[in-house]
PDB file of C-alpha atoms and ligand atoms in Angstrom:
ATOM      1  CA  UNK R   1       0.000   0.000   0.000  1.00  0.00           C
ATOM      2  CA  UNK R   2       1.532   3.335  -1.262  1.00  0.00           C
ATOM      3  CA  UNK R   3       0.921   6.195   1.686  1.00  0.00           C
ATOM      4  CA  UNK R   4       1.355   9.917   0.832  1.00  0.00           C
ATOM      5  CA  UNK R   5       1.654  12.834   2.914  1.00  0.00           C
ATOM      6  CA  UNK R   6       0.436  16.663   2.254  1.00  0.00           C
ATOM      7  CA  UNK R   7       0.978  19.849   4.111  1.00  0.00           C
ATOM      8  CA  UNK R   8      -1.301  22.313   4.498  1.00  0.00           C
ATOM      9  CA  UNK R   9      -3.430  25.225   6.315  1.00  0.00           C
ATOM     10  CA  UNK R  10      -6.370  24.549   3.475  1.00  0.00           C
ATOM     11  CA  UNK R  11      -8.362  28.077   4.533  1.00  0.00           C
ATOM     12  CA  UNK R  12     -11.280  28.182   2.547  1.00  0.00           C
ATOM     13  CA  UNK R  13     -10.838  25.287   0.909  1.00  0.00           C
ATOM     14  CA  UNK R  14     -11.344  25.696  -2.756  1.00  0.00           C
ATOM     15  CA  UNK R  15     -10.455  23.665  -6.372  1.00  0.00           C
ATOM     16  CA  UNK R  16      -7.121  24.634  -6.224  1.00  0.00           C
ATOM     17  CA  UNK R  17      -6.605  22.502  -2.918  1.00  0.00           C
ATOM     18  CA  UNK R  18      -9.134  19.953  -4.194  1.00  0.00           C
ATOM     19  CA  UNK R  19      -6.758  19.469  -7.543  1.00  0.00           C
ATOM     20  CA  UNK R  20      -3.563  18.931  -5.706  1.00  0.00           C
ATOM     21  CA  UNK R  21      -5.450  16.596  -2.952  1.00  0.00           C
ATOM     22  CA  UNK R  22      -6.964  14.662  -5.843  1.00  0.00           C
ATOM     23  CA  UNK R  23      -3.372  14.327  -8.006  1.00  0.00           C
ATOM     24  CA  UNK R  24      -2.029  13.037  -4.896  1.00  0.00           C
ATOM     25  CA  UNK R  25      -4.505  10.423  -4.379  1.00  0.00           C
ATOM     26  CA  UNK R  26      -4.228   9.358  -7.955  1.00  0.00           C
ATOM     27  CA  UNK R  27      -0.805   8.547  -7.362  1.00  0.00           C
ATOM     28  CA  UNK R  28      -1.075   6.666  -3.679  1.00  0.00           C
ATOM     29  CA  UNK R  29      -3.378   4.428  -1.590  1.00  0.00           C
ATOM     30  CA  UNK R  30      -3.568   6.208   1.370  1.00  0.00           C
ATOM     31  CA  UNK R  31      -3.047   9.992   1.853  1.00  0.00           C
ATOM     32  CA  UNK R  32      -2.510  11.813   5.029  1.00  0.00           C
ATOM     33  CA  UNK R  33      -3.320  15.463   5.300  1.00  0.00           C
ATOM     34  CA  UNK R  34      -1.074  17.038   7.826  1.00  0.00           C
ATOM     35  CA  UNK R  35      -2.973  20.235   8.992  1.00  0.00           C
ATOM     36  CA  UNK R  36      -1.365  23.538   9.840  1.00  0.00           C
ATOM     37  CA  UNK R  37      -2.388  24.550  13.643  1.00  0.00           C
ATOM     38  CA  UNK R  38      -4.187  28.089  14.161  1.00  0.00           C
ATOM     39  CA  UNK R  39      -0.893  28.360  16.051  1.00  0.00           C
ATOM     40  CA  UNK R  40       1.688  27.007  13.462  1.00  0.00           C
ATOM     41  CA  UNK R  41       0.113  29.279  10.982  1.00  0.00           C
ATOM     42  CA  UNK R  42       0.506  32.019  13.063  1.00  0.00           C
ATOM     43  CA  UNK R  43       4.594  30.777  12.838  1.00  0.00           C
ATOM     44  CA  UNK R  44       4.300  30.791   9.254  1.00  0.00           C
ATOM     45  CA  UNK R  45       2.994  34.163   9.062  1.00  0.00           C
ATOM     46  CA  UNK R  46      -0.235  33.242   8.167  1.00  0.00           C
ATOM     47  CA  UNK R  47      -4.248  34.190   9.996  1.00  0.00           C
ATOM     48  CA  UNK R  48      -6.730  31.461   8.382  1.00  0.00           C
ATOM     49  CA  UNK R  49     -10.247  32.931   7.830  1.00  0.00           C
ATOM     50  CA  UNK R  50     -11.585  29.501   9.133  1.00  0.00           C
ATOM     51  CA  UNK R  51     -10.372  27.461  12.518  1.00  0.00           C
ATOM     52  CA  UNK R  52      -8.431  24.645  12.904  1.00  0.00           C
ATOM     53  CA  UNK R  53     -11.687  22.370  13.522  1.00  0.00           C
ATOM     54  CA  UNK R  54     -13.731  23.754  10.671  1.00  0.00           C
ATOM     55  CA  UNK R  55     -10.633  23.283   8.337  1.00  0.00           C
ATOM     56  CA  UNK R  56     -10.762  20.013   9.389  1.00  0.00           C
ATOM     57  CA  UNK R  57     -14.414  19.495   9.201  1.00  0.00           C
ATOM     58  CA  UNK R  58     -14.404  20.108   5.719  1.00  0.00           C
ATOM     59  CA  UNK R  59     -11.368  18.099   4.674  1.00  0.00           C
ATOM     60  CA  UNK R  60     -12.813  14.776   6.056  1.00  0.00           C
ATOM     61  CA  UNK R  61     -15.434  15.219   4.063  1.00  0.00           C
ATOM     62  CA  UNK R  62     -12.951  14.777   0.785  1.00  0.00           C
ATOM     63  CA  UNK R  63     -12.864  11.136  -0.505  1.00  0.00           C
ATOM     64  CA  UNK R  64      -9.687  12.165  -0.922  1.00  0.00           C
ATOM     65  CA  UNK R  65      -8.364  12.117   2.284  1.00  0.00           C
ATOM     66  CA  UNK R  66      -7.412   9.273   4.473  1.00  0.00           C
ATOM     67  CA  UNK R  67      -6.293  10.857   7.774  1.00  0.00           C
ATOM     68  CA  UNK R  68      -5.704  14.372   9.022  1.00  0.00           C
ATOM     69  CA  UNK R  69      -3.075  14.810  11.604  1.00  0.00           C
ATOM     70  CA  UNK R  70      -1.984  18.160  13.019  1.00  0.00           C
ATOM     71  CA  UNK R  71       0.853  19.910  11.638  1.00  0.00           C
ATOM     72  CA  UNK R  72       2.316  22.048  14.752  1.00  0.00           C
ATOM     73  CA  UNK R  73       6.176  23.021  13.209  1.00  0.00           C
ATOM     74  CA  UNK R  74       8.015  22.912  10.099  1.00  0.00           C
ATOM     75  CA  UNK R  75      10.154  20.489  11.163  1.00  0.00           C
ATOM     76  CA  UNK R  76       7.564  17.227  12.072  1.00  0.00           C
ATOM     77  CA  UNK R  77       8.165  15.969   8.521  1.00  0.00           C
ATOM     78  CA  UNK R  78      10.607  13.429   8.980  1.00  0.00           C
ATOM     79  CA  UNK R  79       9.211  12.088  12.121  1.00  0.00           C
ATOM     80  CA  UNK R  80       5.667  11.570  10.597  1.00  0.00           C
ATOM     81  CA  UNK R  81       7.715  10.016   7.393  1.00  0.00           C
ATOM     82  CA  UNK R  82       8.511   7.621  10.266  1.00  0.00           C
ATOM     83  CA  UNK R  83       5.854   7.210  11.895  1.00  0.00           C
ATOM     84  CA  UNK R  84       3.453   6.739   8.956  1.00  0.00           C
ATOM     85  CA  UNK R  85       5.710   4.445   7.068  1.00  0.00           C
ATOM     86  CA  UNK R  86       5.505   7.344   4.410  1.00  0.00           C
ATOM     87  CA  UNK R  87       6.483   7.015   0.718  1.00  0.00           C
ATOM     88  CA  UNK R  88       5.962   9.944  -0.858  1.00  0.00           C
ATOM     89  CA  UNK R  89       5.499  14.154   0.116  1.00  0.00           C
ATOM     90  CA  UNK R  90       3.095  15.835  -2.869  1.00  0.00           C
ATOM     91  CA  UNK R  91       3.062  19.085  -2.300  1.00  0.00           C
ATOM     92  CA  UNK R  92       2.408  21.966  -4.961  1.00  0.00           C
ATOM     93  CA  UNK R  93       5.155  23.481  -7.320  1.00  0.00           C
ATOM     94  CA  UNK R  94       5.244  26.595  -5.346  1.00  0.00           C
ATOM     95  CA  UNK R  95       7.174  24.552  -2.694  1.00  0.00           C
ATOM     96  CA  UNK R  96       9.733  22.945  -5.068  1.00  0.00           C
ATOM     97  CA  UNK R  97      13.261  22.825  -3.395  1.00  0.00           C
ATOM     98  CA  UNK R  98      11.742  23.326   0.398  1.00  0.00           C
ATOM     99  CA  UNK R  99      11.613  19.410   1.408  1.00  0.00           C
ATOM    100  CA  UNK R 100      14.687  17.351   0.990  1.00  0.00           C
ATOM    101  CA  UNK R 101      16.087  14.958   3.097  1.00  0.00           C
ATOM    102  CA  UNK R 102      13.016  14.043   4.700  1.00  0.00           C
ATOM    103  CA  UNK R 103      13.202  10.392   4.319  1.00  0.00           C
ATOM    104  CA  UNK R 104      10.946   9.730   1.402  1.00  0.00           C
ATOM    105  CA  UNK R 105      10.140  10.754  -2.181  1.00  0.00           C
ATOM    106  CA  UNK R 106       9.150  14.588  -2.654  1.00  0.00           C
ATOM    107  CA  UNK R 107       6.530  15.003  -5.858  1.00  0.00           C
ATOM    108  CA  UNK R 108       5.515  18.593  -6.431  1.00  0.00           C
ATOM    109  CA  UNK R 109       2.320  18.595  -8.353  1.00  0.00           C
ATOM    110  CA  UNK R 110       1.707  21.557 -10.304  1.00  0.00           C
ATOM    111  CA  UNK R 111      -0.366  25.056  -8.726  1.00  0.00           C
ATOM    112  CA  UNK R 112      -3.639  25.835  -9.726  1.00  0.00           C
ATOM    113  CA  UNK R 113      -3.644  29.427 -11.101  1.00  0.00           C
ATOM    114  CA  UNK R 114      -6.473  32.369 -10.393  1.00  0.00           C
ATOM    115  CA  UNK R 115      -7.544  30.841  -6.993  1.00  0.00           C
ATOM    116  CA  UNK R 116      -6.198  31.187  -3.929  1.00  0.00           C
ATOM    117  CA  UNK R 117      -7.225  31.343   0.447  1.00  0.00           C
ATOM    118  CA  UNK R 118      -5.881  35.138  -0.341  1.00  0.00           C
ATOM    119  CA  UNK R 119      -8.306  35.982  -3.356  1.00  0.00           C
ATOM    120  CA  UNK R 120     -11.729  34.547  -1.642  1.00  0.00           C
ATOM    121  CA  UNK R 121     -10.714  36.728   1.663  1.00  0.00           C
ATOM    122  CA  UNK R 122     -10.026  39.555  -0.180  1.00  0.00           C
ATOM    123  CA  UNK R 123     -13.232  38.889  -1.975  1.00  0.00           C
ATOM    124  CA  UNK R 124     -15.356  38.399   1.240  1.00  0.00           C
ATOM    125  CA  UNK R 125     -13.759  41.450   2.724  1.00  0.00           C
ATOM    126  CA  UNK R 126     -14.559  43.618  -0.026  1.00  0.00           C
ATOM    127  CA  UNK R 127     -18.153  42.267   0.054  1.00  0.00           C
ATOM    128  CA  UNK R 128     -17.705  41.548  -3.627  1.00  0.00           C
TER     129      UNK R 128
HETATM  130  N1  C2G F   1      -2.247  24.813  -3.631  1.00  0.00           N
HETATM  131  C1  C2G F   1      -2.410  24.607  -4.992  1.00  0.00           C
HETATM  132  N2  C2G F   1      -3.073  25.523  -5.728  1.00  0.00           N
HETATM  133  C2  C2G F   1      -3.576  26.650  -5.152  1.00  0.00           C
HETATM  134  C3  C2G F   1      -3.421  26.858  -3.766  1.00  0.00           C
HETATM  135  C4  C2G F   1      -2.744  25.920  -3.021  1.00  0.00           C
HETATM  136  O1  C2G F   1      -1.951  23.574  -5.522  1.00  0.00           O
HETATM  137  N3  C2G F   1      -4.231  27.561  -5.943  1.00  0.00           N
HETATM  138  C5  C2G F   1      -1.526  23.792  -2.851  1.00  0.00           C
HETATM  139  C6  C2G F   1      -0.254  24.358  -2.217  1.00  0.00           C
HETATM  140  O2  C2G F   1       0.816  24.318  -3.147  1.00  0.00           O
HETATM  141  C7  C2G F   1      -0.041  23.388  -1.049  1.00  0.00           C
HETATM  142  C8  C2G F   1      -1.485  23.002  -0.672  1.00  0.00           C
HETATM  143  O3  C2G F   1      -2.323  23.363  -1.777  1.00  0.00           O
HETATM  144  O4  C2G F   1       0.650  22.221  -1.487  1.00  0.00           O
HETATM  145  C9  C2G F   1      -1.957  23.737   0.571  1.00  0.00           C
HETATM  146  O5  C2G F   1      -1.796  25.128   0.333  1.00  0.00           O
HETATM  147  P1  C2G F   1      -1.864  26.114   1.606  1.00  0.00           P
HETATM  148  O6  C2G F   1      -3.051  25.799   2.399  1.00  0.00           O
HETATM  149  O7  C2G F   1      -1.610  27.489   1.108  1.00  0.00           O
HETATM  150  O8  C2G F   1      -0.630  25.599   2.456  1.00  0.00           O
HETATM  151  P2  C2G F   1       0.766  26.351   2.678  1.00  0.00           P
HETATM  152  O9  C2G F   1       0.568  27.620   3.379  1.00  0.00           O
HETATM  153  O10 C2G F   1       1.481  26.302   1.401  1.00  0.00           O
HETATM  154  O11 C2G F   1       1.436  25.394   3.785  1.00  0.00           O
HETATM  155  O12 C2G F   1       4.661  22.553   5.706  1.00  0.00           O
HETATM  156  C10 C2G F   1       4.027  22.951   4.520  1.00  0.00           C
HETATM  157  C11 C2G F   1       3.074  24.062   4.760  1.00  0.00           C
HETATM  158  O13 C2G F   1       2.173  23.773   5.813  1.00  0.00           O
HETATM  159  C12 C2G F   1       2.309  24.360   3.479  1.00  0.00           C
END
């Protein structure tokens, strides 16, 4: 059984995350959704429109996904390669470079353009 692993904070999850969670479960049996903390995206700079527990609410209900664990630091990779008996990281293109040495294959599926957590904020912000 081929397991994959995936990174994310998923805020507002939208086709753009769908696509890359759907490539990656094209390519393995089981996929594992490691899920950025309100607190670890704080680390990375980053204040999700939706909580931890609703962005996890609304990954389980993707076919897609096998397991969501919590992702609390950058550095939990290898451990969870480990501990999961990982084979393979997919992670999008704009991450190409970031993950090496982590103890498995690293496949960086490619972004999908004109959608982002950004744009639909900005959007709900602006009321538009
Ligand atoms: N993504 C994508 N297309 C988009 C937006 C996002 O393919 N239009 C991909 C990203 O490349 C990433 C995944 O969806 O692989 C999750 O994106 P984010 O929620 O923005 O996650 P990010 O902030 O990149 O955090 O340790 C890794 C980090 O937690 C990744």
């Amino acid at each position: 059984m081929r397991i994959g692993i995936t990174y994310g904070t998923f805020d507002t999850l939208h086709y753009g995350h769908i696509n890359l969670l759907r490539r990656a479960k094209e390519q393995c049996d089981y996929l594992i959704v490691g899920l950025s903390t309100d607190e670890f995206n704080r680390l990375k700079g980053k204040r999700s429109f939706l909580n931890y527990e609703e962005r996890k609410q609304l990954l389980e209900s993707l076919k897609y996904v096998s397991l969501i664990i919590p992702e609390t630091c950058w550095e939990q990779k290898k451990d969870d390669v480990k501990k999961y008996h990982v084979d393979t990281l997919y992670m999008g293109d704009d991450w190409v470079g970031h993950f090496q040495d982590i103890g498995c294959e690293v496949v960086y599926l490619p972004r999908t353009e004109m959608i982002s957590s950004t744009k639909i904020k900005e959007a709900i912000q602006n009321n538009v």
